[in-house]
Short mmCIF file of C-alpha atoms in Angstrom, two decimals:
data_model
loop_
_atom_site.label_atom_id
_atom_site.label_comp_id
_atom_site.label_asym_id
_atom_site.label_seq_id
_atom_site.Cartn_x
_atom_site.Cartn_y
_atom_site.Cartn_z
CA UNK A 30 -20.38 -8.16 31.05
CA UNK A 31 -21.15 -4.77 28.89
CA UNK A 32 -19.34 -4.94 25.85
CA UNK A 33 -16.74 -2.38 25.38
CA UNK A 34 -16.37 -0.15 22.75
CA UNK A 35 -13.81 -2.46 20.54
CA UNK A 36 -15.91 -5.07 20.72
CA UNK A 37 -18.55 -3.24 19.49
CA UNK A 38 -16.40 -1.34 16.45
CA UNK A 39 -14.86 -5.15 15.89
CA UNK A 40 -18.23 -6.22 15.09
CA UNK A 41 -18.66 -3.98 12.37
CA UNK A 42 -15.45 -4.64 10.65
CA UNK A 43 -16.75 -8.43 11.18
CA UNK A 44 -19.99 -7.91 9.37
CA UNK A 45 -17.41 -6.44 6.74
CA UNK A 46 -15.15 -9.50 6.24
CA UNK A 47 -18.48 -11.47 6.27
CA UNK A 48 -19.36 -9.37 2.94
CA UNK A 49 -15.82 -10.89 1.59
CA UNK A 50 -16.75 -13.93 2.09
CA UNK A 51 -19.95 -14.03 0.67
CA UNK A 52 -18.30 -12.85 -2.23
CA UNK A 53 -15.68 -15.44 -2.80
CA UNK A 54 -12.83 -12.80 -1.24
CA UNK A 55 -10.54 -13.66 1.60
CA UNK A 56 -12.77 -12.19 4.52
CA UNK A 57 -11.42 -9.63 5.79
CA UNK A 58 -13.10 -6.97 6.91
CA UNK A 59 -12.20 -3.06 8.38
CA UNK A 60 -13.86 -0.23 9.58
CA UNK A 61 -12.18 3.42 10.47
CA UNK A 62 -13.93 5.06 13.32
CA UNK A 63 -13.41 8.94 14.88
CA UNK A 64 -14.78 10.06 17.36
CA UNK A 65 -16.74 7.22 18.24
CA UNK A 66 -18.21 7.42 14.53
CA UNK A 67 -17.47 4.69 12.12
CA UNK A 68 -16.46 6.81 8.89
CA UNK A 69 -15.65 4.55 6.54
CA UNK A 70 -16.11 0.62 5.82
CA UNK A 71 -14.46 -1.75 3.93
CA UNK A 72 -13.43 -5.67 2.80
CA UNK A 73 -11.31 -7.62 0.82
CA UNK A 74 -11.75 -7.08 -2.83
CA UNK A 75 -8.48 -7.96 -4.90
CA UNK A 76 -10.28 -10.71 -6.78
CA UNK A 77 -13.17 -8.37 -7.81
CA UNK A 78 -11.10 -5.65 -8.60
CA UNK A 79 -8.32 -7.79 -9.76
CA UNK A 80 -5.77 -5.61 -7.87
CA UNK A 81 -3.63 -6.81 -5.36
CA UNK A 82 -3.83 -3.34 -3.71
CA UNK A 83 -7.67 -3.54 -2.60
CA UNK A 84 -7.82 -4.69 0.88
CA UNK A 85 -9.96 -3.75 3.06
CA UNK A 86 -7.72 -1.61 5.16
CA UNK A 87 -6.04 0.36 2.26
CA UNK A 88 -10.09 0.99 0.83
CA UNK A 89 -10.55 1.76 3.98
CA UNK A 90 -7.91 4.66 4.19
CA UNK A 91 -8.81 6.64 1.17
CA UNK A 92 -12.47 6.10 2.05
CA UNK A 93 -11.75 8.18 5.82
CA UNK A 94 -9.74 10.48 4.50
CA UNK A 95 -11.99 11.06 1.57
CA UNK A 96 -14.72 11.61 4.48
CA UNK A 97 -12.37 14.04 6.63
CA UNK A 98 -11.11 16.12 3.78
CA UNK A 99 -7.63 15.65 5.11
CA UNK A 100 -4.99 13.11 4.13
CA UNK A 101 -3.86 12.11 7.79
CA UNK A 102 -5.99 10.00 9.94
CA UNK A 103 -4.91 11.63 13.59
CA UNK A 104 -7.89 10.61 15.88
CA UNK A 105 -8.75 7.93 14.05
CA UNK A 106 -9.15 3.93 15.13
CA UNK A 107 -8.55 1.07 12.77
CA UNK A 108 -10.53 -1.77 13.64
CA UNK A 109 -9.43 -4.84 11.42
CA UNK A 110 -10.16 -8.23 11.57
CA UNK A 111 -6.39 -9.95 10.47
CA UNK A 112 -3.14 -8.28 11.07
CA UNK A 113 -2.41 -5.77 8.16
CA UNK A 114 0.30 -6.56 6.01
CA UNK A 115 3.42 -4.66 5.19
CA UNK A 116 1.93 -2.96 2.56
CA UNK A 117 -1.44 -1.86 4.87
CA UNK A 118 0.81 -1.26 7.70
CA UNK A 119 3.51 0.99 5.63
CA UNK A 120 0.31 3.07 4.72
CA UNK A 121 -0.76 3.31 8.03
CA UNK A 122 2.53 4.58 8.48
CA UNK A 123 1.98 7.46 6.42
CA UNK A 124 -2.08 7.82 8.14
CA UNK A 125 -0.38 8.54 10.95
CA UNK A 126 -3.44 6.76 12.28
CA UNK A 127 -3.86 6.60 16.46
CA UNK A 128 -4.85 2.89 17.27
CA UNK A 129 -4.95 -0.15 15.17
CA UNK A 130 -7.20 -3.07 16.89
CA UNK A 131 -6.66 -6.51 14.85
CA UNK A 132 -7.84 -9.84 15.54
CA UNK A 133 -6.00 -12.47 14.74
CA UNK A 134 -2.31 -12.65 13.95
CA UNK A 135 -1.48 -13.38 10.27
CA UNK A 136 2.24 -15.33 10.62
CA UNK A 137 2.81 -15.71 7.11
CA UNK A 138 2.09 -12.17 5.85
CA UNK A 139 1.58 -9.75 9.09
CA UNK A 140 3.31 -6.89 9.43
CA UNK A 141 5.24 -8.06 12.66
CA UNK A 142 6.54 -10.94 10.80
CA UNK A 143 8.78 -8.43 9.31
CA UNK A 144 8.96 -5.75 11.67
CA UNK A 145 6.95 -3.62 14.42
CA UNK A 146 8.78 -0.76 12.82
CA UNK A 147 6.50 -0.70 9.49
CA UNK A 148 3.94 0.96 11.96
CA UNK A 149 4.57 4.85 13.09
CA UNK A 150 5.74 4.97 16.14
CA UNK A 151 2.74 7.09 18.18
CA UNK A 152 -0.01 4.15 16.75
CA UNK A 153 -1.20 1.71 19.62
CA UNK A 154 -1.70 -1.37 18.77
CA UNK A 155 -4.42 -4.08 20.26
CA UNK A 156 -4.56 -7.75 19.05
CA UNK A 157 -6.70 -10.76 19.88
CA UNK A 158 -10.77 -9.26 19.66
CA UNK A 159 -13.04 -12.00 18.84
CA UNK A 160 -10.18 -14.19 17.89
CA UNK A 161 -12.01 -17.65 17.77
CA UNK A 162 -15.06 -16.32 15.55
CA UNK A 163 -12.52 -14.00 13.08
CA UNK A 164 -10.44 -17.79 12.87
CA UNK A 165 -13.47 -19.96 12.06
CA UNK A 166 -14.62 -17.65 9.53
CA UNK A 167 -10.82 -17.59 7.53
CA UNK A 168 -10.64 -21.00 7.86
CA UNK A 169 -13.97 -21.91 6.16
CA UNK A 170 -12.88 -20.13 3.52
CA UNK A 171 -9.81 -22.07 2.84
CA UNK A 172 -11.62 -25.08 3.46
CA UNK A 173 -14.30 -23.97 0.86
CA UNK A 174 -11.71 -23.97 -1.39
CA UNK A 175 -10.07 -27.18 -1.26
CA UNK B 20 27.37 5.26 -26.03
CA UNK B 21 23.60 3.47 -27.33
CA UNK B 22 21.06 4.38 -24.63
CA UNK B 23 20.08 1.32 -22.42
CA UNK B 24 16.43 0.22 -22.26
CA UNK B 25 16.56 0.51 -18.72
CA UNK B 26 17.66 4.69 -19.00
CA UNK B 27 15.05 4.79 -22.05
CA UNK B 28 11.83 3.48 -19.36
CA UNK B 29 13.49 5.31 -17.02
CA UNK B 30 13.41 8.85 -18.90
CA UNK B 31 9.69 7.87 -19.11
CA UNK B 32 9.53 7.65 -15.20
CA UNK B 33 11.42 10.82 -15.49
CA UNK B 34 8.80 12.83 -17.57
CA UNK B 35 6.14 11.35 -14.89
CA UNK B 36 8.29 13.21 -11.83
CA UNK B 37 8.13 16.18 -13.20
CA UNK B 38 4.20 16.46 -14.12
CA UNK B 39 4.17 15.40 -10.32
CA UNK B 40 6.95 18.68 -9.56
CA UNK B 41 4.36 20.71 -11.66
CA UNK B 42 1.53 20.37 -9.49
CA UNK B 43 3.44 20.58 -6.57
CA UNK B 44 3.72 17.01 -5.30
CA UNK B 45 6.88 15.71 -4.29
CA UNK B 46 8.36 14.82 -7.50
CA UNK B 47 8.05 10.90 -7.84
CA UNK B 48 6.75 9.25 -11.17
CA UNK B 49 7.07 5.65 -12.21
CA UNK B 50 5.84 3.38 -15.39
CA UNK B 51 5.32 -0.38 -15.64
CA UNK B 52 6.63 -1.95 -19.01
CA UNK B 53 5.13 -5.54 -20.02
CA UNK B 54 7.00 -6.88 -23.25
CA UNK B 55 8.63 -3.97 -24.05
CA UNK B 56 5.63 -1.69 -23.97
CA UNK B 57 4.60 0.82 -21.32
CA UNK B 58 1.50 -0.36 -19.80
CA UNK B 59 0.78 2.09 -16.62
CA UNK B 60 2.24 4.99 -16.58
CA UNK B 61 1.34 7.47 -12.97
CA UNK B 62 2.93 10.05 -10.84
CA UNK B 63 2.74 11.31 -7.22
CA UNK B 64 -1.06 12.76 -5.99
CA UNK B 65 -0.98 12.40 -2.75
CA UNK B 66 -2.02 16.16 -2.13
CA UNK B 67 -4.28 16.27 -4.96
CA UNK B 68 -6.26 13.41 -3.69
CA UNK B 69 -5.37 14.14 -0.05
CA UNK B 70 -4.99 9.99 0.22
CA UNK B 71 -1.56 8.83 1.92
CA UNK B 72 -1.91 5.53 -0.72
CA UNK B 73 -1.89 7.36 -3.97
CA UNK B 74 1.87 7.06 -4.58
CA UNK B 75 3.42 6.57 -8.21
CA UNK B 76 3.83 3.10 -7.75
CA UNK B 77 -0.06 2.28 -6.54
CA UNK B 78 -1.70 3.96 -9.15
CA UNK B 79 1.24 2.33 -11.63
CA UNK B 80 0.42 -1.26 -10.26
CA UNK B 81 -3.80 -0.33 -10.36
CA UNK B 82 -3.28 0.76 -14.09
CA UNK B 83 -0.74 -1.79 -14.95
CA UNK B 84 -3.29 -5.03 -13.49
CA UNK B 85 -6.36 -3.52 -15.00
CA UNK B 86 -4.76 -3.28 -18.59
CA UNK B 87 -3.38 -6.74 -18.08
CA UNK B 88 -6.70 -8.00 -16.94
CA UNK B 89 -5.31 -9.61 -14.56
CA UNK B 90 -4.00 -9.25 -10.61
CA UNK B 91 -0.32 -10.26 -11.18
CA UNK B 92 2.52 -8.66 -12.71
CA UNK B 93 4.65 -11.33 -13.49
CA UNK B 94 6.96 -10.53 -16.86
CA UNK B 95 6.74 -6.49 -15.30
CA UNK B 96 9.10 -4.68 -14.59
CA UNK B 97 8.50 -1.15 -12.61
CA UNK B 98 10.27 1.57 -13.60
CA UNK B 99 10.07 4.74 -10.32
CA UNK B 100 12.29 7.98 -9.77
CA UNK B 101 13.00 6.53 -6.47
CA UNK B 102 13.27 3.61 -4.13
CA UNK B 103 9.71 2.67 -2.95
CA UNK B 104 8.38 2.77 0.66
CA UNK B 105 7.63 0.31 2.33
CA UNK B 106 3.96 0.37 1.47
CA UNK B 107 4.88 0.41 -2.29
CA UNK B 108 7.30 -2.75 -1.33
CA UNK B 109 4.72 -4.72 0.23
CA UNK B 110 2.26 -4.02 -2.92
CA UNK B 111 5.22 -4.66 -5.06
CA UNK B 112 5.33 -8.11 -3.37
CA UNK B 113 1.83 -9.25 -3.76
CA UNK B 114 1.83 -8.29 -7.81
CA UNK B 115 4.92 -10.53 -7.75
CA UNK B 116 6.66 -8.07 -10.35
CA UNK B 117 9.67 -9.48 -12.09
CA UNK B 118 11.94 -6.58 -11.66
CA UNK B 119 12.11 -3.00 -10.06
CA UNK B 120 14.13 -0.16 -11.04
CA UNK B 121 14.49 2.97 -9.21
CA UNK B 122 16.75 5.82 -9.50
CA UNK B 123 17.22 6.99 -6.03
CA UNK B 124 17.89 5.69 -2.55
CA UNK B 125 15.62 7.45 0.15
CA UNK B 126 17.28 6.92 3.20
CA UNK B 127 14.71 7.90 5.57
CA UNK B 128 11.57 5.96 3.80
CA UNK B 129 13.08 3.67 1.66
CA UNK B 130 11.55 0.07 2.12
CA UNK B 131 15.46 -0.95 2.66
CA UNK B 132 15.42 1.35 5.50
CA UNK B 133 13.10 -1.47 7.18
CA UNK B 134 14.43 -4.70 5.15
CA UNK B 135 14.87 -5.76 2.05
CA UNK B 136 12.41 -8.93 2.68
CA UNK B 137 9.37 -6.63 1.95
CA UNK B 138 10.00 -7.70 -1.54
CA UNK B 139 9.02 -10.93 -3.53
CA UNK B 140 11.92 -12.64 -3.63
CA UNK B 141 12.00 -13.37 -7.45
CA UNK B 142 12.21 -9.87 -7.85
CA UNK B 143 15.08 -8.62 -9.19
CA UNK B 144 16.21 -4.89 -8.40
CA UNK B 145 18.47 -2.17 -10.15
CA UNK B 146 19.14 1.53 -8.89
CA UNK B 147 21.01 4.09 -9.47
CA UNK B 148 19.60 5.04 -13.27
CA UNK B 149 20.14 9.17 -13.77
CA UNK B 150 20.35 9.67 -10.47
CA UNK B 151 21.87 12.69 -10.32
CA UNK B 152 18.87 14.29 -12.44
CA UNK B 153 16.23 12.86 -10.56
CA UNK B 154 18.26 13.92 -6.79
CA UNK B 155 18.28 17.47 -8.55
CA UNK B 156 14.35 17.63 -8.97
CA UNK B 157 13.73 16.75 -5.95
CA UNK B 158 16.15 18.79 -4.19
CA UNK B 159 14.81 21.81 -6.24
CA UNK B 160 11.26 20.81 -5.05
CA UNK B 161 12.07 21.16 -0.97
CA UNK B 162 14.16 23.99 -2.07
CA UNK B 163 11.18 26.33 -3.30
CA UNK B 164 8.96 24.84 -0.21
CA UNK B 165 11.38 26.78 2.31
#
């Protein structure tokens, strides 16, 4: 089966959370991609940076806007591999960002667990790319740290 | 009647706003205090850095961890003009501040517009400081955008 064009973004926000982990971060990984151009790229860095605000998805943001000389993200795709958390999704809120892609659900910390409604209302949203590989990778992490 | 620490940090906040009014960013400025000190002190540049994220209270909790040296704000408390979004909230939760202050309620973006759950829950939260001062900036900055 040809991959589709998710798959293929999903990837790349993979090899991100992949750079996480081989830095002792939580992998997670995101890329921003317009016009069937990835624009920015991004993971995990809030132990590096000691600042609970660097995930990859808020780096990953400033980094497309930065690159589109605007502050709204219209057009755009997230491709992330965990569900954003309040904080990621309240600034995709103010992106105004077309389509989020995640792949697995975070049920401690997602944004759903405290409401759809953190999200603007016009972003689609698609869940469950590369589920399995996005799991085992999380997971070794935690188990590397027991 | 003996000014209040909490009006004294907040008058600090206050002075923040209104660099923020001055370069024509919706006037919103907040500090962080650690041990009676102000650590972080930032205002509004979303337009001057065209990035959705660079609110008050990012930029506060950046400056704040990096002069602590460390991710977490416990011991903090945040000092902003007005009640954070819920982006701001959900950063707010993950620094694990001890206490927020704001001045005004925003009704339409306020994080209590979504719930109140989007912070820690050992923070503790105060509003309401000069209120009518910091409503009056504001009001005077959508005023002159008509």
């Amino acid at each position: 089966m040809k991959e589709n064009q998710d798959e293929f973004f999903m990837k790349a926000a993979m090899q991100e959370a992949q750079l996480a982990f081989d830095k002792d971060e939580v992998p997670i990984g995101a890329v921003i991609v317009c016009q069937n151009q990835i624009i920015a790229r991004a993971h995990n860095l809030v132990e590096t940076l000691n600042d609970v605000t660097a995930h990859a998805e808020m780096q990953a943001i400033t980094a497309a806007a930065d690159y589109l000389g605007g502050k709204y993200l219209n057009g755009c795709t997230l491709y992330v591999t965990v569900e954003p958390c309040p904080m990621c999704a309240g600034a995709l809120y103010w992106s105004q960002i077309d389509k989020i892609v995640y792949g697995i659900t975070d049920e401690k910390r997602g944004y759903t667990s405290i409401s759809p409604k953190l999200l603007h209302p016009k972003s689609t949203v698609v869940s469950g790319i590369f589920k399995d590989e996005i799991l085992k990778l999380i997971q070794q992490f935690f188990l590397n740290k027991r």
